[in-house]
Tab-separated table of C-alpha atoms and ligand atoms in Angstrom:
chain	number	residue	atom	x	y	z
D	1	MET	CA	297.711	190.480	-92.832
D	2	SER	CA	297.892	193.883	-91.182
D	3	SER	CA	295.354	196.304	-89.785
D	4	GLU	CA	295.840	198.461	-92.882
D	5	ILE	CA	294.218	195.700	-94.911
D	6	ILE	CA	291.144	195.824	-92.697
D	7	ILE	CA	290.838	199.529	-93.552
D	8	GLU	CA	291.462	198.924	-97.248
D	9	ILE	CA	288.743	196.271	-97.323
D	10	LEU	CA	286.376	198.524	-95.404
D	11	LYS	CA	286.781	201.245	-98.030
D	12	GLU	CA	285.881	198.709	-100.719
D	13	VAL	CA	282.871	197.629	-98.686
D	14	GLN	CA	281.782	201.248	-98.327
D	15	LYS	CA	281.917	201.738	-102.101
D	16	ALA	CA	279.985	198.534	-102.775
D	17	TYR	CA	277.485	199.511	-100.112
D	18	GLU	CA	276.772	202.871	-101.729
D	19	ALA	CA	276.239	201.155	-105.093
D	20	ASN	CA	273.587	198.905	-103.490
D	21	ALA	CA	272.214	201.238	-100.824
D	22	SER	CA	268.830	201.940	-102.411
D	23	GLU	CA	268.118	198.239	-102.922
D	24	ILE	CA	268.976	197.451	-99.285
D	25	GLU	CA	267.024	200.440	-98.016
D	26	LYS	CA	263.929	199.118	-99.803
D	27	LEU	CA	264.345	195.757	-98.056
D	28	ASP	CA	264.352	197.358	-94.604
D	29	GLN	CA	261.460	199.591	-95.606
D	30	ALA	CA	259.505	196.475	-96.571
D	31	ILE	CA	260.059	194.396	-93.433
D	32	GLY	CA	261.816	196.675	-90.942
D	33	ASP	CA	261.836	200.360	-90.087
D	34	GLY	CA	263.938	201.575	-93.014
D	35	ASP	CA	267.029	202.609	-91.071
D	36	HIS	CA	269.366	199.727	-91.883
D	37	VAL	CA	271.365	201.602	-94.532
D	38	ILE	CA	271.656	204.632	-92.241
D	39	ASN	CA	272.949	202.355	-89.482
D	40	MET	CA	275.475	200.669	-91.746
D	41	ARG	CA	276.685	203.991	-93.159
D	42	ARG	CA	277.057	205.410	-89.684
D	43	GLY	CA	279.102	202.401	-88.589
D	44	MET	CA	281.445	202.485	-91.581
D	45	LYS	CA	281.943	206.226	-91.218
D	46	ALA	CA	282.773	205.874	-87.517
D	47	ILE	CA	285.410	203.224	-88.258
D	48	LEU	CA	287.001	205.314	-91.007
D	49	GLU	CA	287.140	208.286	-88.646
D	50	ILE	CA	289.559	206.334	-86.422
D	51	GLU	CA	291.497	204.962	-89.412
D	52	LYS	CA	294.765	206.526	-88.254
D	53	GLU	CA	294.463	205.049	-84.765
D	54	LEU	CA	293.704	201.594	-86.151
D	55	GLY	CA	296.582	201.421	-88.637
D	56	PRO	CA	299.431	200.810	-86.154
D	57	LEU	CA	297.422	198.391	-83.948
D	58	LYS	CA	297.819	194.609	-84.065
D	59	PRO	CA	294.864	193.143	-86.008
D	60	GLY	CA	293.257	191.717	-82.835
D	61	ASP	CA	293.381	195.095	-81.102
D	62	ALA	CA	292.106	196.830	-84.233
D	63	LEU	CA	289.153	194.435	-84.494
D	64	ASN	CA	288.312	194.998	-80.836
D	65	LYS	CA	288.477	198.768	-81.239
D	66	ILE	CA	286.261	198.551	-84.325
D	67	GLY	CA	283.757	196.530	-82.293
D	68	MET	CA	283.679	199.098	-79.514
D	69	THR	CA	283.351	201.920	-82.040
D	70	LEU	CA	280.365	200.203	-83.685
D	71	LEU	CA	278.745	199.614	-80.323
D	72	ALA	CA	279.000	203.310	-79.569
D	73	SER	CA	278.021	204.620	-83.006
D	74	ILE	CA	275.250	202.434	-84.454
D	75	GLY	CA	271.924	202.133	-82.742
D	76	GLY	CA	269.227	199.545	-83.271
D	77	ALA	CA	269.759	195.828	-83.469
D	78	ALA	CA	272.556	195.969	-86.002
D	79	GLY	CA	275.014	197.980	-83.864
D	80	PRO	CA	275.478	195.485	-81.022
D	81	LEU	CA	275.311	192.592	-83.491
D	82	PHE	CA	278.059	193.845	-85.799
D	83	ALA	CA	280.032	194.948	-82.724
D	84	SER	CA	279.780	191.384	-81.391
D	85	MET	CA	281.064	190.038	-84.699
D	86	PHE	CA	284.238	192.131	-84.463
D	87	MET	CA	284.782	191.552	-80.738
D	88	GLY	CA	284.243	187.814	-81.186
D	89	MET	CA	286.822	187.788	-83.978
D	90	ALA	CA	289.276	189.729	-81.803
D	91	LYS	CA	288.883	187.222	-78.985
D	92	VAL	CA	290.382	184.405	-81.049
D	93	LEU	CA	293.089	186.471	-82.646
D	94	GLY	CA	294.523	187.946	-79.453
D	95	PRO	CA	297.964	189.386	-80.209
D	96	ASP	CA	298.502	187.058	-83.214
D	97	ASP	CA	298.556	188.063	-86.847
D	98	MET	CA	295.875	186.679	-89.123
D	99	ASP	CA	298.380	185.218	-91.530
D	100	ASP	CA	296.918	181.848	-92.349
D	101	SER	CA	293.469	180.935	-93.520
D	102	LYS	CA	292.870	178.469	-90.653
D	103	THR	CA	293.303	181.293	-88.133
D	104	VAL	CA	290.984	183.521	-90.161
D	105	ALA	CA	288.374	180.744	-90.276
D	106	LYS	CA	288.562	180.307	-86.478
D	107	MET	CA	288.308	184.058	-86.067
D	108	ILE	CA	285.185	184.297	-88.253
D	109	SER	CA	283.612	181.326	-86.527
D	110	SER	CA	284.143	182.968	-83.117
D	111	GLY	CA	282.689	186.228	-84.434
D	112	VAL	CA	279.581	184.454	-85.731
D	113	GLU	CA	279.202	182.600	-82.434
D	114	SER	CA	279.187	185.958	-80.612
D	115	VAL	CA	276.480	187.283	-82.972
D	116	LYS	CA	274.375	184.173	-82.277
D	117	GLN	CA	274.719	184.680	-78.546
D	118	ARG	CA	274.040	188.402	-78.659
D	119	GLY	CA	271.014	188.041	-80.942
D	120	LYS	CA	269.781	184.807	-79.329
D	121	ALA	CA	269.233	183.711	-82.906
D	122	ASP	CA	270.238	180.906	-85.212
D	123	ILE	CA	269.879	179.745	-88.758
D	124	GLY	CA	266.332	180.017	-90.149
D	125	ASP	CA	265.306	183.100	-88.133
D	126	LYS	CA	265.523	185.281	-91.287
D	127	THR	CA	268.468	187.390	-90.142
D	128	MET	CA	272.056	188.124	-91.099
D	129	LEU	CA	272.915	184.788	-89.458
D	130	ASP	CA	271.365	182.936	-92.401
D	131	VAL	CA	274.347	184.194	-94.391
D	132	LEU	CA	277.004	184.291	-91.673
D	133	ILE	CA	276.523	180.781	-90.247
D	134	PRO	CA	276.657	178.769	-93.508
D	135	VAL	CA	279.514	180.841	-94.911
D	136	SER	CA	281.532	180.465	-91.710
D	137	ASN	CA	280.833	176.707	-91.548
D	138	LEU	CA	281.829	176.230	-95.172
D	139	PHE	CA	284.958	178.302	-94.667
D	140	SER	CA	286.008	176.158	-91.675
D	141	GLU	CA	285.468	173.064	-93.824
D	142	LEU	CA	287.323	174.385	-96.871
D	143	VAL	CA	290.464	175.441	-94.987
D	144	GLU	CA	290.885	171.778	-94.055
D	145	THR	CA	290.790	170.737	-97.739
D	146	ASP	CA	294.279	170.167	-99.111
D	147	ASN	CA	295.380	171.938	-102.275
D	148	LEU	CA	292.158	173.848	-102.798
D	149	PRO	CA	293.014	176.847	-104.989
D	150	LYS	CA	292.326	180.120	-103.217
D	151	ASN	CA	289.988	181.469	-105.879
D	152	GLU	CA	288.001	178.240	-105.887
D	153	MET	CA	287.500	178.610	-102.137
D	154	LEU	CA	286.481	182.260	-102.427
D	155	GLY	CA	284.083	181.400	-105.265
D	156	GLN	CA	282.418	178.742	-103.119
D	157	LEU	CA	282.098	181.167	-100.209
D	158	MET	CA	280.442	183.767	-102.431
D	159	ALA	CA	277.997	181.165	-103.743
D	160	GLU	CA	277.156	180.129	-100.173
D	161	ALA	CA	276.595	183.777	-99.161
D	162	GLU	CA	274.212	184.221	-102.084
D	163	ARG	CA	272.381	181.016	-101.244
D	164	GLY	CA	272.056	182.042	-97.576
D	165	MET	CA	270.747	185.476	-98.505
D	166	LEU	CA	268.130	184.024	-100.864
D	167	SER	CA	267.093	181.480	-98.210
D	168	THR	CA	265.706	184.364	-96.131
D	169	LYS	CA	263.228	185.352	-98.832
D	170	ASP	CA	260.377	182.924	-98.445
D	171	ILE	CA	260.368	182.414	-94.689
D	172	ALA	CA	258.804	184.376	-91.851
D	173	ALA	CA	261.126	186.063	-89.360
D	174	THR	CA	261.357	184.785	-85.811
D	175	LYS	CA	263.829	187.414	-84.578
D	176	GLY	CA	264.143	191.177	-84.963
D	177	ARG	CA	261.565	193.717	-86.105
D	178	ALA	CA	260.463	191.648	-89.102
D	179	SER	CA	259.120	189.006	-86.695
D	180	TYR	CA	256.236	191.393	-85.834
D	181	LEU	CA	254.998	190.995	-89.403
D	182	GLY	CA	254.433	187.248	-89.253
D	183	ASP	CA	253.785	185.811	-92.709
D	184	ARG	CA	253.784	189.284	-94.249
D	185	ALA	CA	257.577	189.219	-94.109
D	186	LYS	CA	257.556	186.333	-96.581
D	187	GLY	CA	258.606	187.269	-100.091
D	188	HIS	CA	261.242	189.791	-98.943
D	189	ILE	CA	264.961	189.165	-98.479
D	190	ASP	CA	266.209	190.146	-95.019
D	191	PRO	CA	268.161	193.423	-95.214
D	192	GLY	CA	270.859	192.304	-92.751
D	193	ALA	CA	271.370	189.111	-94.765
D	194	LYS	CA	271.697	191.200	-97.931
D	195	SER	CA	274.256	193.465	-96.226
D	196	CYS	CA	276.304	190.469	-95.107
D	197	GLN	CA	276.178	188.881	-98.573
D	198	LEU	CA	277.390	192.133	-100.077
D	199	ILE	CA	280.199	192.440	-97.518
D	200	ILE	CA	281.300	188.847	-98.159
D	201	PHE	CA	281.222	189.377	-101.947
D	202	THR	CA	283.306	192.506	-101.607
D	203	ILE	CA	285.897	190.869	-99.358
D	204	CYS	CA	286.173	187.813	-101.643
D	205	ASN	CA	286.509	189.956	-104.765
D	206	TYR	CA	289.125	192.070	-103.043
D	207	LEU	CA	291.131	188.961	-102.166
D	208	ILE	CA	290.731	187.534	-105.678
D	209	ASN	CA	291.929	190.761	-107.294
D	210	ARG	CA	294.750	191.119	-104.815
D	211	GLY	CA	296.028	187.802	-106.123
D	212	GLU	CA	297.950	186.857	-102.980
D	213	ASP	CA	297.495	183.540	-101.263
D	214	LYS	CA	295.418	184.854	-98.402
V	301	ADP	P1	266.875	197.545	-86.373
V	301	ADP	O1	266.268	196.187	-86.555
V	301	ADP	O2	267.076	197.890	-84.951
V	301	ADP	O3	266.133	198.593	-87.143
V	301	ADP	P2	268.781	197.389	-88.526
V	301	ADP	O4	267.682	197.784	-89.405
V	301	ADP	O5	270.062	198.127	-88.709
V	301	ADP	O6	268.359	197.447	-87.004
V	301	ADP	O7	269.140	195.859	-88.736
V	301	ADP	C1	268.158	194.926	-89.028
V	301	ADP	C2	268.830	193.591	-89.298
V	301	ADP	O8	269.403	193.070	-88.094
V	301	ADP	C3	267.862	192.526	-89.750
V	301	ADP	O9	267.676	192.589	-91.132
V	301	ADP	C4	268.512	191.237	-89.304
V	301	ADP	O10	269.379	190.713	-90.299
V	301	ADP	C5	269.359	191.664	-88.141
V	301	ADP	N1	268.810	191.186	-86.884
V	301	ADP	C6	267.778	191.692	-86.194
V	301	ADP	N2	267.575	191.011	-85.039
V	301	ADP	C7	268.536	190.049	-84.998
V	301	ADP	C8	268.888	189.021	-84.058
V	301	ADP	N3	268.227	188.838	-82.918
V	301	ADP	N4	269.956	188.231	-84.358
V	301	ADP	C9	270.656	188.415	-85.498
V	301	ADP	N5	270.368	189.362	-86.424
V	301	ADP	C10	269.319	190.161	-86.174
V	302	MG	MG1	265.912	198.759	-89.188
């Protein structure tokens, strides 16, 4: 898997994000400060602006550069958190290619670990981690399952992302801006969790449609 694929996937994510932007904006207006979509757009735009520099890099270097770009371009909580995800992924990959699913699973798990450390948050805090942690755990488990068809694995990951996103709805937040609302945050899906579910759906659909064993 090359750095070009990261860019290709990002363009798909950007399209999917625009199609869902108003829904996600409403979520952050309900329990945050309404800037989540602006932050995400700004981050994606900044990465695509350095598309040509990323293309020739090894995937690990590209992920690291993406992380640094996000750190510099997105403000708020989401910038450093998404930056940590990419830098954490890069840490595991080093100069290697991400050519087998076990490496990709380790990479995602390291990325999620970095988000947990950066956000001092865990599952049940009503954040993006309620999607990222269970999906990453399931992915690590599924790559150890022999003969599991690729699309079956991707389908299970999408279902887990959906489940994680919905799990944020009826709980109060204990991290981030929404935590100031106490019980008033209940009844609303967390915007960061929705963004992550959408990103995971888009990546899985991309890989399903691509039809390669990756
Ligand atoms: P801000 O909260 O600074 O306005 P955004 O609106 O872009 O930033 O992002 C908000 C999202 O960030 C939340 O919906 C939540 O998923 C995530 N988030 C906030 N704080 C944390 C944290 N400590 N750990 C993990 N994720 C967090
Ligand atoms: Mg916000």
